[in-house]
Structure formats: C-alpha cells, structure tokens
PDB file of C-alpha atoms in Angstrom:
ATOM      1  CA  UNK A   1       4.941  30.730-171.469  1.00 71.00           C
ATOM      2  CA  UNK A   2       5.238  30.781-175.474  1.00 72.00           C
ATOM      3  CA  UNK A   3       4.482  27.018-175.244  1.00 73.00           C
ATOM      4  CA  UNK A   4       0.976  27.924-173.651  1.00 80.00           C
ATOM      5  CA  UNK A   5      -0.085  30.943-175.758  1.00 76.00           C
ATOM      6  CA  UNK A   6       0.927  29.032-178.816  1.00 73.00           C
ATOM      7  CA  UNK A   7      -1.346  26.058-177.804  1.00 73.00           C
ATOM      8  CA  UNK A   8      -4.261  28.049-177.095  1.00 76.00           C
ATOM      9  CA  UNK A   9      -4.717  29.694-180.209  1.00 77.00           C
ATOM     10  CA  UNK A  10      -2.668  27.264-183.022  1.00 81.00           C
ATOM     11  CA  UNK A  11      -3.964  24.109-184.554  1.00 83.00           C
ATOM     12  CA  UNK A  12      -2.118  21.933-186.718  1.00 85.00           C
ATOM     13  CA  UNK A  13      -2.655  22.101-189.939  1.00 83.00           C
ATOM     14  CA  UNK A  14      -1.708  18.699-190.774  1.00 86.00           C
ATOM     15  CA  UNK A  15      -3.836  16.390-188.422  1.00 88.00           C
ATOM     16  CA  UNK A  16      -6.075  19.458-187.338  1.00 85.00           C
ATOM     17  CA  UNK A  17      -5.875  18.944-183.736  1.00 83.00           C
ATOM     18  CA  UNK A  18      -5.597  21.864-180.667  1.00 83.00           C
ATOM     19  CA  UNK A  19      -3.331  21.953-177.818  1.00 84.00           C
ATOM     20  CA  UNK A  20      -0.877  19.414-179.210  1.00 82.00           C
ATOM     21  CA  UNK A  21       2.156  21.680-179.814  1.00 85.00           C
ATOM     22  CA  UNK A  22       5.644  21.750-178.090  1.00 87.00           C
ATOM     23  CA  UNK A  23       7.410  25.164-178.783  1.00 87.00           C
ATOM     24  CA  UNK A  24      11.141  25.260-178.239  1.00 88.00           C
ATOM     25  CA  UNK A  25      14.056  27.241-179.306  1.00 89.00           C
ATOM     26  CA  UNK A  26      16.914  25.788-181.096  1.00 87.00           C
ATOM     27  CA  UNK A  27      19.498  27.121-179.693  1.00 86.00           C
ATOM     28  CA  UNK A  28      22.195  25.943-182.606  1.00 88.00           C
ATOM     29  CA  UNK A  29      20.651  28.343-184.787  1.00 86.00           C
ATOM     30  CA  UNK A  30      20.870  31.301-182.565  1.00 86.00           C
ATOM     31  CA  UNK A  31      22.322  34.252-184.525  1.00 86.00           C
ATOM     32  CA  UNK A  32      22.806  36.739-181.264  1.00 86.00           C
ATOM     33  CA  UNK A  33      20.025  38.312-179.819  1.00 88.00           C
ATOM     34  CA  UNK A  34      17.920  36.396-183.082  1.00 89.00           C
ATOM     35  CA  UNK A  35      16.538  32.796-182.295  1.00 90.00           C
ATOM     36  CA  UNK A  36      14.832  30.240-184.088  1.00 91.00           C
ATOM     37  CA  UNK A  37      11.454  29.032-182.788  1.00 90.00           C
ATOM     38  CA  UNK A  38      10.248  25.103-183.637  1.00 90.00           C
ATOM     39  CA  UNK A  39       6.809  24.565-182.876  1.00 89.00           C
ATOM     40  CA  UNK A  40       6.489  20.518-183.365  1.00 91.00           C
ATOM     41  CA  UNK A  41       2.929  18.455-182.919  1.00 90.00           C
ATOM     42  CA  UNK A  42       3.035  15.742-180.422  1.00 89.00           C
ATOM     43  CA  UNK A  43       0.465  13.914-183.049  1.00 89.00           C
ATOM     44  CA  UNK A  44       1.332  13.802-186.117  1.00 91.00           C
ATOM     45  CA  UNK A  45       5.322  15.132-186.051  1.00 90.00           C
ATOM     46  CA  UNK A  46       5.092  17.794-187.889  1.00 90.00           C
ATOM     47  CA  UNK A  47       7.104  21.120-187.341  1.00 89.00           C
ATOM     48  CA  UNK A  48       7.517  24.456-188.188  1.00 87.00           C
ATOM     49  CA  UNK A  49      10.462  26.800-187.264  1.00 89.00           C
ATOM     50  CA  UNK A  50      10.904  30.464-187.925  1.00 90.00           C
ATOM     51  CA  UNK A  51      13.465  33.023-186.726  1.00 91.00           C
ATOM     52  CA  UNK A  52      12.326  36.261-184.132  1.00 89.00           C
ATOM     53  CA  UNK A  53      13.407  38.755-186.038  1.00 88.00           C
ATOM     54  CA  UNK A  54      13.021  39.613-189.730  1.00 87.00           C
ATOM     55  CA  UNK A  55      16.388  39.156-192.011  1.00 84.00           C
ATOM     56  CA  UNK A  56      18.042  42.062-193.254  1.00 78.00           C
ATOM     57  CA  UNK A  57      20.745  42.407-195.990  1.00 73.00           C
ATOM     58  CA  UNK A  58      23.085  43.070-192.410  1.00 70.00           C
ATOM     59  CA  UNK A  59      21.786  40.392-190.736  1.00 78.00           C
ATOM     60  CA  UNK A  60      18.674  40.170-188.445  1.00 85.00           C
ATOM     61  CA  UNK A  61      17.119  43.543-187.675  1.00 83.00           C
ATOM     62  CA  UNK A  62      16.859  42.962-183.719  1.00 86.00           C
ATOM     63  CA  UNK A  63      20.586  42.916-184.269  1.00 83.00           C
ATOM     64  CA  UNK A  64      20.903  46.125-185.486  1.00 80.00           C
ATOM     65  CA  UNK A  65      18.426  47.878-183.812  1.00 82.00           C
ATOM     66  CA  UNK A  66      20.326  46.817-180.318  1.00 85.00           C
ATOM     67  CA  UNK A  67      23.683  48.017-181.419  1.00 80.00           C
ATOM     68  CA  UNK A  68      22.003  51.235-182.538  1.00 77.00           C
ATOM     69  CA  UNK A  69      20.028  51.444-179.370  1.00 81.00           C
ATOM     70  CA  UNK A  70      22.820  50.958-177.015  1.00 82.00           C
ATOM     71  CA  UNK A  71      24.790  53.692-179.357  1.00 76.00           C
ATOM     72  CA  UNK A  72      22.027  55.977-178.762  1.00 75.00           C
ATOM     73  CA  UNK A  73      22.468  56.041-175.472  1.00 81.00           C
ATOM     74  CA  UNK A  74      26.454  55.845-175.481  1.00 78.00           C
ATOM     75  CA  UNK A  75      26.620  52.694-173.906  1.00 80.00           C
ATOM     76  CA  UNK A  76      29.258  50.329-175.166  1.00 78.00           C
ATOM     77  CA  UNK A  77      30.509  46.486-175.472  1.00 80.00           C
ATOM     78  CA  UNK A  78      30.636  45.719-171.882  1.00 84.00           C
ATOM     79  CA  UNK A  79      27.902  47.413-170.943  1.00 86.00           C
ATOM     80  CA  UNK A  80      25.938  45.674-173.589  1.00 86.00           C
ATOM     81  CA  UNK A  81      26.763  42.094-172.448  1.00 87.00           C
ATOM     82  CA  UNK A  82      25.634  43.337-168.882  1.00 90.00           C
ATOM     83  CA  UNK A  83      22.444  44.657-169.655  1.00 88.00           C
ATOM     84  CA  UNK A  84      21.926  41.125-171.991  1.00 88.00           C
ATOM     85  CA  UNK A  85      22.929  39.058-169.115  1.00 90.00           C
ATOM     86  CA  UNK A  86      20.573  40.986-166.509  1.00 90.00           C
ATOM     87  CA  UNK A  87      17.179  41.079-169.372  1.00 88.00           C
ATOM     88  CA  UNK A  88      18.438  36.809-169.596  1.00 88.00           C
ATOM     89  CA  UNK A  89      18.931  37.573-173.202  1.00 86.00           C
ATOM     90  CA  UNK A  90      21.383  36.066-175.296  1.00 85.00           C
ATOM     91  CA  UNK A  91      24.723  37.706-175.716  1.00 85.00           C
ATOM     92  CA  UNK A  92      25.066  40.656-177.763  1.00 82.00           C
ATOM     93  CA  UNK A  93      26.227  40.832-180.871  1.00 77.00           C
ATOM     94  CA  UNK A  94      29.828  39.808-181.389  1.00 74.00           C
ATOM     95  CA  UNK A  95      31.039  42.018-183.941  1.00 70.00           C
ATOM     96  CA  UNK A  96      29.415  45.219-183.022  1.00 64.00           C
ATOM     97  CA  UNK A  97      31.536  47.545-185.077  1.00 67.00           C
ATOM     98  CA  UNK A  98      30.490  45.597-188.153  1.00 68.00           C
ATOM     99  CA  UNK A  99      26.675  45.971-186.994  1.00 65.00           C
ATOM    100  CA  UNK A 100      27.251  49.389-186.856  1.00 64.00           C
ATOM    101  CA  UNK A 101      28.327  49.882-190.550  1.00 68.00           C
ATOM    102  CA  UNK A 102      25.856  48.147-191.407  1.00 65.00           C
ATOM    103  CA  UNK A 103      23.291  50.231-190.053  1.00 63.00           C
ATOM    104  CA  UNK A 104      24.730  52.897-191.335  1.00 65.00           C
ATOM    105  CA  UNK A 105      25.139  51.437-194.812  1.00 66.00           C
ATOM    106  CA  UNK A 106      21.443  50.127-194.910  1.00 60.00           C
ATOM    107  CA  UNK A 107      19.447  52.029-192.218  1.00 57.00           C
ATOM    108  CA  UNK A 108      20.181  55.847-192.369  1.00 56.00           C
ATOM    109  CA  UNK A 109      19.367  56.411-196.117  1.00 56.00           C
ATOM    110  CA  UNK A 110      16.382  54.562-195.578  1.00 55.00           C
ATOM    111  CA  UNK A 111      15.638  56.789-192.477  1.00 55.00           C
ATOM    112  CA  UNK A 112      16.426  60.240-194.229  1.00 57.00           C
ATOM    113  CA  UNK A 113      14.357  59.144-197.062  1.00 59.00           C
ATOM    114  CA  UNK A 114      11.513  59.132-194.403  1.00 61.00           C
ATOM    115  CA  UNK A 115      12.277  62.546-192.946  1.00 57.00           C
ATOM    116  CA  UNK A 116      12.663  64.078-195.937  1.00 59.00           C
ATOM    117  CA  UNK A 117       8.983  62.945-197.314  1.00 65.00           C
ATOM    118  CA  UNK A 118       7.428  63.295-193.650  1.00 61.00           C
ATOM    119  CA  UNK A 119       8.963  67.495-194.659  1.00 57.00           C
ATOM    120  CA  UNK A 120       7.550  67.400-197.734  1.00 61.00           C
ATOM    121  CA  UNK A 121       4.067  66.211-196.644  1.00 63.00           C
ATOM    122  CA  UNK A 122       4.246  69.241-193.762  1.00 58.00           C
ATOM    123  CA  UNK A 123       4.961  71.435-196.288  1.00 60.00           C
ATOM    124  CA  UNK A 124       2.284  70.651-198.728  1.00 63.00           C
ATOM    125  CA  UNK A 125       0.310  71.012-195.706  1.00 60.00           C
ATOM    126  CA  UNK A 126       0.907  74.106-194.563  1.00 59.00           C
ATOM    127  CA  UNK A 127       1.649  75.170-198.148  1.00 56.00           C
ATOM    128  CA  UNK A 128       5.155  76.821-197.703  1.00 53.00           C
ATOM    129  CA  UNK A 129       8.580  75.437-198.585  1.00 51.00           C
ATOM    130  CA  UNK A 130      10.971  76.242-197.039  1.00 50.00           C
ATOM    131  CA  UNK A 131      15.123  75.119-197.670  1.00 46.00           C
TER     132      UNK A 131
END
C-alpha cells in the first residue's frame, strides 16, 4: 500500500522519472514500534531512507507516546505485546520502565509548561488571575 501511494505522487529527483520507486522497510534498523523506510528507484539506484517517527533525546517519540498511552489506560507489559501482536505492529518497547522515565524526564515539564501558558492566555482573556 505505501509502495503505491509513494509512486503516485514521488518522482525521483535524480533521473526525474514517476512510478519507478520500490518502498520497503528495513527491518535491521527497527528501533521498536520505530522503522526505517527505503524508498529506492528501479532506474537510476538511488535511495532514500528515513525513520517513522521523529527522534527524541529518549529515543523515538512513537516510543514514548505508546508506553505513556498504554499507562494511561493502566495496561501493562503483557498486555502491550498483545495489543502489538493483534494491530501486526512490531513488539513493544523492551525496556518500558526506562521509556517511562524518560517521559517523565523529557515530556511532563514540557507538558506543564503548556498548561501553564494555555492558564495564562485564559486569564488574560477573561482578565482575572486567579492562584
């Protein structure tokens, strides 16, 4: 399915030609649920990889976010590596506890940060302050 969407809207920039790509994912560079995409032109050779989820100073966000997700909802390790293997997704993380710290480390200041101006904004709007 990626290999068709890809090839219907990518040309290569190399030997400008349409519909020449083959997308796969290389799977040695997997980094739990992260993978790395190579999009390689049947012309000319050339390729291109990238990963599917932006890099964090933790790791790979879609990483994180799943450990925090299944947290969220109280779900643990097992229950994790059933829901991955019923979505066909990669295993989860291995070391979740170390995900969670850091989330915690890198995510949560981040996210009061945002709270805490989203507060201020509703407060300048409604002119009161309140503590």
């Amino acid at each position: 399915m990626l290999n068709d969407i890809f090839n219907n809207i990518a040309k290569c920039r190399y030997c400008d030609r349409s519909f020449c790509f083959d997308v796969a994912e290389n799977k040695s560079n997997r980094r739990d649920l992260a993978s790395s995409i190579t999009a390689t032109c049947k012309h000319c050779g050339s390729s291109h990889s990238s990963m599917t989820s932006n890099s964090v100073l933790a790791g790979y966000e879609v990483n994180l976010m799943f450990v925090y997700g299944m947290r969220c909802i109280g779900i643990g390790k097992s229950a994790a590596q059933t829901f991955c293997a019923l979505m066909n997704l990669p295993p989860p993380p291995v070391n979740l506890k170390h995900c969670i710290r850091q989330f915690l480390m890198h995510w949560k200041p981040l996210h009061h940060v945002q709270w805490l101006t989203a507060l201020m904004k509703l407060s300048l709007q409604t002119k009161t302050i309140s503590t």
